[in-house]
Amino acid sequence: MDNLYDYLHEKFKALGGTQIGSGLSAEFILLAFFPLVLIALLRGVNDTIAIVLALLFIVAVVFSAPFVVKVSKENTDHYNIAAFYVAIVMGIVMFIMLGGI
Amino acid sequence: MNSELIPLMVIFPLISAILLNLMHGKDKVVRAYGILAMLVVLVVPIFASYGNHLFGAHPVVDTLPQLKISLSEVNLAIEYNFAFLQKALVFLLAAIATFAVLSHISNEKKVSGVYLSMIMLSIAAVSAVVMANDIFNMFVFLEIMTIAQAAIVIAVGGVSGYKAAFKYLVFGGVAGASILLGIALLLGTFGVLNISDLHNSLSGNMTNPIVLTAVGLIVIGWLFESGLFPFHTIKSNMYSAAKPDIAALLQTQTKIVLVALAIVLLRLFGGYSNMTAVMLGLSVGTLIIGSVMALLQTDFRRLLAFTAVSQAGLVGIGIGLGTRLGIAAGIFHAINDAIAMSLLFITVYFIYERAKTTEFKRLGGLLVQAPKLAFIQIIGILIVSGVPPFNAYQSEFRIIDATIQAGHPELGVLVILGTILTFVALMKGFYLTFLKENTTKIALGKVHIYNGLPTVTYVTLIILVIACVGIGLFPMPFYDRAYSVALKILVGW
Amino acid sequence: MINPVGTIVIALILGIVFGMSIRGEYFNKKTYATIFGFALFIDIFMGSFPYYTWDIFVELPVSGIFLAAMVGLFTGKAFRER
Amino acid sequence: MKFQQSQEMRNLIAAIFVGIFSYFIIKALTDFDIVPGVSYIYNLRGPLIAPNMITVILFDWRGYDTLGEAFILITAVLTTGILFGRGVLGGDVSEKDSTPIRPSTIVQKVFAAPLVFIIVAFGVVITLGGHITPGGGFQGGSVIATAFFLSVVVYGFKKNVFNLSHNSLETLEGVGALIYLCLGLVGLGLSGYYLYNVGADLYPYLGVGDTATRLFSYPDSTNAGIIPYLNIGIALKVLSGFCTIITVLWGAEKK
């Protein structure tokens, strides 16, 4: 397990001064968050599909961990990142309102 | 019924703003008038009686056939509603703003009249948004609020403040234009601006694509004003760039505006499930991302900023459920959380004013120097994390209950996850500030002789703790009122 | 406004307010003459421009407000130079 | 290089989503029928108050909205002041003056000063005739502000025709806004409704006293009530707001 600690230490350096404990807590919450959202979205369609997809998603997310580095990079104070997400949400909101999803 | 004191809640802060700006430079006058004005601002909502106010005395008229509106009667004037919810929100705003004004007056050697006038303008604007029953009037005061908030952050000075305010104004322009375009589409389609009239015209019209466009545009504006998902970095940047006492005021205003605008949206388009789905989905994202980001911060102010944003997401979840229980719990949580987060921001303000920094790597070991502050802060952390017997427990419990009742148990799990994460983040902040060994020997500096800050801060903190415990022990008066508002939203005003 | 004279009085007051803040260094007798000549010219062309329906303006086809504001500006400037 | 590529990809995605957004808005704007709605009643009863319908809607039916818009301008002006150092925490930062970039020609110097007189007088006319003819406080104030701009551009800020400092402009702006707010309070005191158009008497049943009605009325075919006075307040506010902005920006140019 020492290797895992070193690995995470190396990865979390990008966050700049964050403790590994906080990074790990955030990571685990994110791991729980995505499959739950997937289930919440797809449960209306079919329970089995939702569970299977969520399990697959967990596997995929675990292999691409640590996820928290990417999330924190996308939530900095930079103007262009905020503008990018605002543009996407504007499009999606209008599409949901009128596209009839 | 007409109540004369209702417009004074907006007009008096506006007059005070003008006068304080004119007095800028005369220190004693500004101090005296600032305290006096805050007293009036606090007292007026208590004594105002419930009812409506019609501006310009223009009454309701029976419609003429030429109007092309299928309503039996139409409001001519701008109308303000004032009921228990409005009273609670306006009073809460006035109370938090009083601390911001008093802390400025008691802390600064040279008082800035312009700064106080901006605080007054934001109070007036938020009060107007809360009470307005007219969608265009609401927009006008939202714009005033956006500019005034940016000005308060600019007044702190420094590059970070300028950057935050610039971003806030740019995206505020996008959101404001979006709301205005939505209002224009509604006005063009139905010819009325009064929200009650629009509600009556809109019932059964929710398949009109122009109305749906308007819904989307106003929802985008709502997302900005309440700091939800795509705008959460901008809001948190504003909170962390402002002084923490102002951040307390800003987050209170954000939650109040969130509730006010959400009530308008639900009253107008409540029957449209896609809208509540969008609100719910983005709120869930804000809750989780906000608390994750809070955990990763290295500065106490930024940590609290992201916590405040994630709590706004929690309020949004309650409202976005669109059920009676959910809306009531959301409104209730907005009030509770505004108080609790203000408590935390004010404790950090005290540290910031005396240690001149809130970075974790420079703080530490403050428990020895400020045990009382540490005690109050740990109470605040427990309140925000939803521990009984405090008020946020009552509302978070009801939000989780509402998610399960609404048939979304996964959301309940997510709310619990977010709450745990908030608790972990805040405890991390507490540990690094108060418990960790102080390696850099930063001490809480001595305060000046003119500085009445400790007294003001401690009195405010104790009042806020008492309010939290009081609402926590006796939640029903507030929750029942919130529930009746929710009933009215869904059944009709 | 209170009566037909009200507009003229208010125009005069506004003129004095702005005239009080005007510096004198760019003006001499020729400038004053030019301004007044132009003012009269514009005045007659404007006619009874804001079209108040009171008798006093119907009979006198010049813009009383414009003239009053002009007189106010000169008065205010004279006040300031004293 | 890798970052740049990802940025380009993101720009493309953002452009697509903004395209979707714009498509729906343009579609909504192209096909909708406008219903006159309450503006029909406004137009029906407005001529009882004053002939200029725009002014009547702005200052009577929706006078409170106009108050809010005036305050947007005030807030923006104050914010500009804060941005350049007035009222920041820890004491004001002084403003510097700067001379014009290019010296003015002799024609400009001779004609600007007389023109200022005429423009100011014309602005006053537009303000005072606002309830009868096209015009009003916003327009008149802007016209007077152009006189200030002209003199600043030609003579430089320090030697311009008007001797208005930043502080006196702030005072003028405050006075303008207070005129508006206090005229609203007159209505609140007399009838119980904020911004009630006291002299106009559209609703005689409110029982506002005779003296008050006579104070704001004049022997005309229509009776605009407090609208002309509101126009004066707005004009003072708008002109001083614009002048403050140019003062601040001109002083900040050289820093």
Short mmCIF file of N, CA and C in Angstrom, two decimals, chain B residues 101-211:
data_model
loop_
_atom_site.label_atom_id
_atom_site.label_comp_id
_atom_site.label_asym_id
_atom_site.label_seq_id
_atom_site.Cartn_x
_atom_site.Cartn_y
_atom_site.Cartn_z
N VAL B 101 -22.29 46.48 8.20
CA VAL B 101 -22.11 47.92 8.38
C VAL B 101 -21.39 48.21 9.68
N LEU B 102 -21.83 47.53 10.77
CA LEU B 102 -21.22 47.81 12.07
C LEU B 102 -19.76 47.40 12.09
N SER B 103 -19.43 46.27 11.46
CA SER B 103 -18.04 45.84 11.47
C SER B 103 -17.19 46.84 10.70
N HIS B 104 -17.74 47.37 9.60
CA HIS B 104 -16.97 48.38 8.86
C HIS B 104 -16.78 49.63 9.71
N ILE B 105 -17.87 50.06 10.35
CA ILE B 105 -17.79 51.30 11.14
C ILE B 105 -16.85 51.14 12.32
N SER B 106 -16.89 49.96 12.97
CA SER B 106 -16.10 49.80 14.18
C SER B 106 -14.67 49.40 13.88
N ASN B 107 -14.38 49.00 12.66
CA ASN B 107 -13.05 48.46 12.39
C ASN B 107 -12.15 49.44 11.65
N GLU B 108 -12.72 50.27 10.78
CA GLU B 108 -11.88 51.09 9.91
C GLU B 108 -11.59 52.43 10.57
N LYS B 109 -10.36 52.91 10.34
CA LYS B 109 -10.02 54.23 10.86
C LYS B 109 -10.74 55.30 10.05
N LYS B 110 -10.74 55.13 8.70
CA LYS B 110 -11.47 56.05 7.84
C LYS B 110 -12.66 55.30 7.23
N VAL B 111 -13.85 55.76 7.58
CA VAL B 111 -15.04 55.08 7.08
C VAL B 111 -15.31 55.53 5.65
N SER B 112 -15.67 54.60 4.79
CA SER B 112 -15.96 54.93 3.40
C SER B 112 -17.46 55.01 3.20
N GLY B 113 -17.93 56.23 2.92
CA GLY B 113 -19.36 56.40 2.71
C GLY B 113 -19.86 55.69 1.47
N VAL B 114 -19.01 55.64 0.44
CA VAL B 114 -19.43 55.01 -0.81
C VAL B 114 -19.65 53.52 -0.60
N TYR B 115 -18.75 52.91 0.19
CA TYR B 115 -18.86 51.48 0.48
C TYR B 115 -20.17 51.18 1.20
N LEU B 116 -20.46 51.98 2.23
CA LEU B 116 -21.72 51.78 2.96
C LEU B 116 -22.90 52.02 2.04
N SER B 117 -22.78 52.99 1.14
CA SER B 117 -23.91 53.26 0.25
C SER B 117 -24.14 52.07 -0.68
N MET B 118 -23.07 51.38 -1.07
CA MET B 118 -23.23 50.19 -1.91
C MET B 118 -23.93 49.07 -1.13
N ILE B 119 -23.56 48.94 0.16
CA ILE B 119 -24.26 47.93 0.98
C ILE B 119 -25.75 48.25 1.04
N MET B 120 -26.05 49.56 1.22
CA MET B 120 -27.46 49.98 1.28
C MET B 120 -28.17 49.67 -0.03
N LEU B 121 -27.50 49.95 -1.16
CA LEU B 121 -28.14 49.68 -2.46
C LEU B 121 -28.44 48.20 -2.60
N SER B 122 -27.50 47.35 -2.15
CA SER B 122 -27.76 45.92 -2.30
C SER B 122 -28.91 45.48 -1.39
N ILE B 123 -29.00 46.09 -0.19
CA ILE B 123 -30.14 45.74 0.68
C ILE B 123 -31.45 46.10 -0.01
N ALA B 124 -31.49 47.34 -0.54
CA ALA B 124 -32.72 47.79 -1.19
C ALA B 124 -33.08 46.87 -2.34
N ALA B 125 -32.06 46.53 -3.15
CA ALA B 125 -32.33 45.72 -4.34
C ALA B 125 -32.86 44.36 -3.95
N VAL B 126 -32.24 43.71 -2.94
CA VAL B 126 -32.69 42.37 -2.59
C VAL B 126 -34.08 42.41 -1.96
N SER B 127 -34.34 43.45 -1.14
CA SER B 127 -35.68 43.57 -0.57
C SER B 127 -36.72 43.70 -1.68
N ALA B 128 -36.39 44.51 -2.70
CA ALA B 128 -37.33 44.69 -3.80
C ALA B 128 -37.55 43.38 -4.54
N VAL B 129 -36.47 42.63 -4.78
CA VAL B 129 -36.62 41.36 -5.49
C VAL B 129 -37.50 40.40 -4.70
N VAL B 130 -37.34 40.42 -3.38
CA VAL B 130 -38.13 39.51 -2.56
C VAL B 130 -39.61 39.85 -2.64
N MET B 131 -39.92 41.18 -2.62
CA MET B 131 -41.33 41.55 -2.49
C MET B 131 -42.03 41.72 -3.82
N ALA B 132 -41.27 41.95 -4.91
CA ALA B 132 -41.90 42.36 -6.16
C ALA B 132 -42.83 41.28 -6.69
N ASN B 133 -44.00 41.72 -7.10
CA ASN B 133 -44.93 40.82 -7.78
C ASN B 133 -45.01 41.21 -9.25
N ASP B 134 -43.91 41.81 -9.72
CA ASP B 134 -43.89 42.31 -11.09
C ASP B 134 -42.56 41.88 -11.68
N ILE B 135 -42.61 41.17 -12.79
CA ILE B 135 -41.41 40.48 -13.23
C ILE B 135 -40.37 41.45 -13.77
N PHE B 136 -40.82 42.57 -14.35
CA PHE B 136 -39.82 43.52 -14.87
C PHE B 136 -39.17 44.29 -13.74
N ASN B 137 -39.96 44.67 -12.73
CA ASN B 137 -39.38 45.36 -11.59
C ASN B 137 -38.32 44.49 -10.91
N MET B 138 -38.61 43.21 -10.85
CA MET B 138 -37.66 42.26 -10.29
C MET B 138 -36.34 42.31 -11.06
N PHE B 139 -36.43 42.32 -12.38
CA PHE B 139 -35.22 42.36 -13.21
C PHE B 139 -34.41 43.62 -12.94
N VAL B 140 -35.12 44.78 -12.86
CA VAL B 140 -34.41 46.05 -12.64
C VAL B 140 -33.59 45.98 -11.36
N PHE B 141 -34.23 45.45 -10.30
CA PHE B 141 -33.51 45.45 -9.03
C PHE B 141 -32.45 44.35 -8.99
N LEU B 142 -32.63 43.29 -9.77
CA LEU B 142 -31.55 42.30 -9.87
C LEU B 142 -30.30 42.92 -10.46
N GLU B 143 -30.49 43.80 -11.46
CA GLU B 143 -29.33 44.46 -12.07
C GLU B 143 -28.63 45.35 -11.05
N ILE B 144 -29.44 46.13 -10.29
CA ILE B 144 -28.83 46.98 -9.27
C ILE B 144 -28.02 46.12 -8.30
N MET B 145 -28.60 44.98 -7.93
CA MET B 145 -27.93 44.10 -6.96
C MET B 145 -26.61 43.60 -7.53
N THR B 146 -26.62 43.18 -8.80
CA THR B 146 -25.39 42.65 -9.39
C THR B 146 -24.28 43.70 -9.38
N ILE B 147 -24.63 44.92 -9.82
CA ILE B 147 -23.58 45.96 -9.90
C ILE B 147 -23.10 46.33 -8.50
N ALA B 148 -24.05 46.44 -7.55
CA ALA B 148 -23.66 46.84 -6.20
C ALA B 148 -22.76 45.79 -5.56
N GLN B 149 -23.08 44.51 -5.78
CA GLN B 149 -22.23 43.45 -5.22
C GLN B 149 -20.83 43.51 -5.81
N ALA B 150 -20.75 43.74 -7.13
CA ALA B 150 -19.43 43.85 -7.75
C ALA B 150 -18.67 45.02 -7.16
N ALA B 151 -19.39 46.15 -6.91
CA ALA B 151 -18.73 47.33 -6.36
C ALA B 151 -18.18 47.06 -4.97
N ILE B 152 -18.94 46.31 -4.16
CA ILE B 152 -18.48 46.01 -2.81
C ILE B 152 -17.18 45.21 -2.87
N VAL B 153 -17.10 44.29 -3.84
CA VAL B 153 -15.88 43.49 -3.95
C VAL B 153 -14.73 44.33 -4.49
N ILE B 154 -15.03 45.24 -5.45
CA ILE B 154 -13.98 46.10 -6.00
C ILE B 154 -13.38 46.97 -4.90
N ALA B 155 -14.26 47.43 -3.98
CA ALA B 155 -13.80 48.37 -2.96
C ALA B 155 -12.73 47.78 -2.06
N VAL B 156 -12.64 46.45 -1.96
CA VAL B 156 -11.60 45.83 -1.15
C VAL B 156 -10.23 46.11 -1.77
N GLY B 157 -10.21 46.29 -3.08
CA GLY B 157 -8.94 46.55 -3.76
C GLY B 157 -8.20 45.26 -4.04
N GLY B 158 -7.13 45.38 -4.81
CA GLY B 158 -6.33 44.20 -5.10
C GLY B 158 -6.78 43.53 -6.38
N VAL B 159 -5.85 42.81 -6.98
CA VAL B 159 -6.11 42.22 -8.30
C VAL B 159 -7.21 41.18 -8.23
N SER B 160 -7.21 40.37 -7.16
CA SER B 160 -8.20 39.28 -7.11
C SER B 160 -9.61 39.83 -7.07
N GLY B 161 -9.79 40.92 -6.31
CA GLY B 161 -11.11 41.53 -6.26
C GLY B 161 -11.54 42.06 -7.61
N TYR B 162 -10.62 42.72 -8.31
CA TYR B 162 -10.95 43.27 -9.62
C TYR B 162 -11.33 42.15 -10.59
N LYS B 163 -10.52 41.08 -10.55
CA LYS B 163 -10.78 39.97 -11.48
C LYS B 163 -12.15 39.36 -11.20
N ALA B 164 -12.42 39.12 -9.90
CA ALA B 164 -13.68 38.48 -9.54
C ALA B 164 -14.85 39.35 -9.97
N ALA B 165 -14.73 40.68 -9.70
CA ALA B 165 -15.84 41.57 -10.03
C ALA B 165 -16.03 41.66 -11.54
N PHE B 166 -14.90 41.64 -12.27
CA PHE B 166 -15.02 41.72 -13.74
C PHE B 166 -15.77 40.50 -14.27
N LYS B 167 -15.35 39.32 -13.80
CA LYS B 167 -16.04 38.11 -14.26
C LYS B 167 -17.51 38.14 -13.87
N TYR B 168 -17.75 38.61 -12.64
CA TYR B 168 -19.13 38.64 -12.15
C TYR B 168 -19.98 39.55 -13.03
N LEU B 169 -19.40 40.71 -13.41
CA LEU B 169 -20.19 41.64 -14.22
C LEU B 169 -20.39 41.11 -15.63
N VAL B 170 -19.36 40.44 -16.20
CA VAL B 170 -19.51 39.92 -17.56
C VAL B 170 -20.60 38.86 -17.59
N PHE B 171 -20.50 37.88 -16.67
CA PHE B 171 -21.52 36.83 -16.69
C PHE B 171 -22.85 37.35 -16.18
N GLY B 172 -22.80 38.38 -15.31
CA GLY B 172 -24.04 39.02 -14.90
C GLY B 172 -24.73 39.67 -16.09
N GLY B 173 -23.93 40.20 -17.01
CA GLY B 173 -24.51 40.76 -18.22
C GLY B 173 -25.20 39.69 -19.05
N VAL B 174 -24.54 38.52 -19.17
CA VAL B 174 -25.14 37.42 -19.93
C VAL B 174 -26.46 37.01 -19.28
N ALA B 175 -26.41 36.84 -17.94
CA ALA B 175 -27.61 36.37 -17.26
C ALA B 175 -28.70 37.42 -17.29
N GLY B 176 -28.31 38.71 -17.10
CA GLY B 176 -29.31 39.76 -17.11
C GLY B 176 -29.99 39.87 -18.47
N ALA B 177 -29.18 39.81 -19.52
CA ALA B 177 -29.76 39.88 -20.86
C ALA B 177 -30.69 38.71 -21.10
N SER B 178 -30.29 37.55 -20.57
CA SER B 178 -31.11 36.35 -20.74
C SER B 178 -32.46 36.52 -20.05
N ILE B 179 -32.43 37.03 -18.79
CA ILE B 179 -33.70 37.23 -18.08
C ILE B 179 -34.55 38.26 -18.82
N LEU B 180 -33.92 39.35 -19.27
CA LEU B 180 -34.68 40.41 -19.91
C LEU B 180 -35.33 39.92 -21.20
N LEU B 181 -34.60 39.09 -21.95
CA LEU B 181 -35.16 38.55 -23.18
C LEU B 181 -36.34 37.64 -22.86
N GLY B 182 -36.19 36.85 -21.81
CA GLY B 182 -37.30 35.99 -21.40
C GLY B 182 -38.53 36.80 -21.02
N ILE B 183 -38.30 37.90 -20.26
CA ILE B 183 -39.42 38.76 -19.87
C ILE B 183 -40.05 39.38 -21.11
N ALA B 184 -39.20 39.80 -22.05
CA ALA B 184 -39.74 40.42 -23.26
C ALA B 184 -40.62 39.44 -24.04
N LEU B 185 -40.18 38.17 -24.10
CA LEU B 185 -40.99 37.19 -24.82
C LEU B 185 -42.33 36.99 -24.11
N LEU B 186 -42.29 36.93 -22.76
CA LEU B 186 -43.55 36.76 -22.03
C LEU B 186 -44.46 37.97 -22.23
N LEU B 187 -43.86 39.18 -22.15
CA LEU B 187 -44.66 40.39 -22.31
C LEU B 187 -45.28 40.46 -23.70
N GLY B 188 -44.47 40.08 -24.72
CA GLY B 188 -45.00 40.12 -26.07
C GLY B 188 -46.11 39.13 -26.29
N THR B 189 -45.99 37.96 -25.63
CA THR B 189 -46.99 36.92 -25.86
C THR B 189 -48.27 37.17 -25.09
N PHE B 190 -48.16 37.67 -23.84
CA PHE B 190 -49.35 37.80 -23.01
C PHE B 190 -49.74 39.23 -22.70
N GLY B 191 -48.81 40.19 -22.89
CA GLY B 191 -49.16 41.58 -22.69
C GLY B 191 -49.29 42.02 -21.25
N VAL B 192 -48.86 41.19 -20.31
CA VAL B 192 -48.90 41.62 -18.92
C VAL B 192 -47.55 41.31 -18.27
N LEU B 193 -47.24 42.08 -17.21
CA LEU B 193 -45.99 41.86 -16.50
C LEU B 193 -46.21 41.41 -15.07
N ASN B 194 -47.40 41.65 -14.54
CA ASN B 194 -47.68 41.25 -13.17
C ASN B 194 -47.64 39.72 -13.06
N ILE B 195 -46.99 39.22 -12.00
CA ILE B 195 -46.75 37.78 -11.94
C ILE B 195 -48.06 37.02 -11.74
N SER B 196 -48.98 37.58 -10.94
CA SER B 196 -50.26 36.89 -10.75
C SER B 196 -51.02 36.80 -12.08
N ASP B 197 -51.02 37.93 -12.83
CA ASP B 197 -51.69 37.92 -14.13
C ASP B 197 -51.03 36.93 -15.07
N LEU B 198 -49.68 36.93 -15.08
CA LEU B 198 -48.97 36.01 -15.95
C LEU B 198 -49.30 34.57 -15.57
N HIS B 199 -49.38 34.32 -14.25
CA HIS B 199 -49.72 32.97 -13.79
C HIS B 199 -51.08 32.55 -14.35
N ASN B 200 -52.05 33.49 -14.29
CA ASN B 200 -53.37 33.16 -14.82
C ASN B 200 -53.35 32.96 -16.32
N SER B 201 -52.57 33.81 -17.03
CA SER B 201 -52.54 33.65 -18.49
C SER B 201 -51.82 32.38 -18.89
N LEU B 202 -50.81 32.00 -18.09
CA LEU B 202 -49.95 30.89 -18.51
C LEU B 202 -50.59 29.53 -18.29
N SER B 203 -51.58 29.46 -17.39
CA SER B 203 -52.11 28.14 -17.07
C SER B 203 -52.75 27.55 -18.32
N GLY B 204 -52.26 26.40 -18.73
CA GLY B 204 -52.77 25.76 -19.92
C GLY B 204 -52.09 26.22 -21.19
N ASN B 205 -51.04 27.05 -21.06
CA ASN B 205 -50.35 27.54 -22.24
C ASN B 205 -48.93 27.00 -22.33
N MET B 206 -48.63 25.94 -21.57
CA MET B 206 -47.24 25.52 -21.43
C MET B 206 -46.70 24.74 -22.63
N THR B 207 -47.45 24.66 -23.72
CA THR B 207 -46.89 23.99 -24.90
C THR B 207 -46.45 24.99 -25.95
N ASN B 208 -46.69 26.26 -25.69
CA ASN B 208 -46.28 27.30 -26.62
C ASN B 208 -44.76 27.38 -26.67
N PRO B 209 -44.13 27.20 -27.84
CA PRO B 209 -42.65 27.19 -27.87
C PRO B 209 -42.03 28.50 -27.45
N ILE B 210 -42.73 29.62 -27.63
CA ILE B 210 -42.16 30.90 -27.19
C ILE B 210 -42.07 30.95 -25.68
N VAL B 211 -43.14 30.46 -25.03
CA VAL B 211 -43.11 30.41 -23.57
C VAL B 211 -41.99 29.50 -23.09
#
